[in-house]
Amino acid sequence: MTVAPVTLVDVTLRDGSHPMRHQFTGDQVRAIVGALDRSGVPVVEVSHGDGLGGSSIQYGRSLLAEGELLATAVGAMEHGQVGALLIPGIGTMVELTAALQQGVRVVRVATHCTEADISAQHLGLVKSRNLTAVGFLMMAHMIEAPELAAQARLMACYGADVVYVADSAGACTPDMVRCRVRAVREAVDCAVGFHGHNNLGLAIANTLVAVEEGASWVDGALAGLGAGAGNAQTEILVAVLEKVGVPTGTDLYTVMDAAEDLVRPIMPRPVTVDRDSLSLGYAGVYSTFLWHARRAAERFGVDTRDILVDLGRRRMVGGQEDMVIDAALALVERSERKETPMAMPAVDRDEK
């Protein structure tokens, strides 16, 4: 496979903020940004795990104030660009404007895959500053390819330079990625990106499929540090892309050293596909549900996995974590009636 070069975005200091409980220190930010910059990674995304404005009681307090976090990253960057993520409703135009003033040059406006219409003013502000505006369609597995393409068209109309297919729950198979990226690429004139998580052990494979279908922006995290089972590992992604003839402009040894020497020593636990993260990917629900599901499972004497699968069957999304109790009670009722837990619906074979 020989295609045009891709733009690599490293999300260690944003998606990796989740397992770090948003406690990156200034020294860690400087070291990681510096190493990624020296390696040739063109965009390093830095913010709270839930984006600009995410540091709060609800989403977890960051160790560094947002302004200090961004200023530290920008100060450590010599060649590439610092990016940030914004989820409308968590972050506002106030936080976005402040981030641009701090030197952020790439902004990814992230919405649920059916809610692209709430990104218009944020993408518009970024474009008005002649900066790079990116639309980011989260939980892309939850709708079919034609619907996703229609949402991507909205983001492109709002001025997005890139529109991402984001497998936020690590729930996509390669066939699911292929049809979605292809549909989005055919629907928009701008570039297309892919963001993968590894809950099913498919992050690298899915990224390769996305590139085959025309995705020219791809995401990785050093040592895979990210939510759930983590992201596609930057160092593996660089190695695999180079091996199949896709230039990344990134020095493999430098990102390998950054992952091994800077990130692995500070990780609170290894990023791996364990029982919990696999259950999240299988069920297709975001990692924020896991802690609530564990507590409910203990309280009601049911299996955490059955709760997650039930939530996936109900197509629950972030912000609906209160439905965990409802799902647990439904499982108790089915158990009392001696019914087996309901399984996930089969994948639609038309996706191939």
PDB file of N, CA, C and O in Angstrom, residues 28 55 195 217-219 234 238 283:
ATOM      1  N   GLN A  28       6.437  17.061  32.759  1.00  0.00           N
ATOM      2  CA  GLN A  28       6.019  15.975  31.871  1.00  0.00           C
ATOM      3  C   GLN A  28       5.518  16.522  30.534  1.00  0.00           C
ATOM      4  O   GLN A  28       5.846  15.985  29.470  1.00  0.00           O
ATOM      5  N   SER A  55     -11.714  20.832  33.045  1.00  0.00           N
ATOM      6  CA  SER A  55     -11.269  20.753  34.429  1.00  0.00           C
ATOM      7  C   SER A  55     -12.379  21.251  35.351  1.00  0.00           C
ATOM      8  O   SER A  55     -12.660  22.443  35.436  1.00  0.00           O
ATOM      9  N   HIS A 195      -9.653   8.423  14.185  1.00  0.00           N
ATOM     10  CA  HIS A 195      -9.192   8.331  15.577  1.00  0.00           C
ATOM     11  C   HIS A 195      -9.660   6.989  16.116  1.00  0.00           C
ATOM     12  O   HIS A 195     -10.866   6.742  16.198  1.00  0.00           O
ATOM     13  N   TRP A 217      -5.419  12.155   7.850  1.00  0.00           N
ATOM     14  CA  TRP A 217      -5.044  12.541   9.215  1.00  0.00           C
ATOM     15  C   TRP A 217      -5.326  11.338  10.115  1.00  0.00           C
ATOM     16  O   TRP A 217      -6.426  10.756  10.039  1.00  0.00           O
ATOM     17  N   VAL A 218      -4.356  10.944  10.926  1.00  0.00           N
ATOM     18  CA  VAL A 218      -4.541   9.796  11.815  1.00  0.00           C
ATOM     19  C   VAL A 218      -3.977  10.114  13.184  1.00  0.00           C
ATOM     20  O   VAL A 218      -3.039  10.909  13.324  1.00  0.00           O
ATOM     21  N   ASP A 219      -4.545   9.488  14.208  1.00  0.00           N
ATOM     22  CA  ASP A 219      -4.188   9.768  15.595  1.00  0.00           C
ATOM     23  C   ASP A 219      -3.446   8.609  16.234  1.00  0.00           C
ATOM     24  O   ASP A 219      -3.710   7.434  15.941  1.00  0.00           O
ATOM     25  N   THR A 234       1.337   5.481  18.974  1.00  0.00           N
ATOM     26  CA  THR A 234       2.036   6.313  17.998  1.00  0.00           C
ATOM     27  C   THR A 234       3.249   5.592  17.429  1.00  0.00           C
ATOM     28  O   THR A 234       3.453   5.574  16.207  1.00  0.00           O
ATOM     29  N   VAL A 238       3.586   4.583  13.507  1.00  0.00           N
ATOM     30  CA  VAL A 238       4.649   5.090  12.641  1.00  0.00           C
ATOM     31  C   VAL A 238       5.379   3.928  11.970  1.00  0.00           C
ATOM     32  O   VAL A 238       5.626   3.936  10.758  1.00  0.00           O
ATOM     33  N   ALA A 283     -19.493  -3.809  23.881  1.00  0.00           N
ATOM     34  CA  ALA A 283     -20.799  -3.193  24.091  1.00  0.00           C
ATOM     35  C   ALA A 283     -20.974  -1.909  23.294  1.00  0.00           C
ATOM     36  O   ALA A 283     -22.090  -1.519  22.971  1.00  0.00           O
TER      37      ALA A 283
END
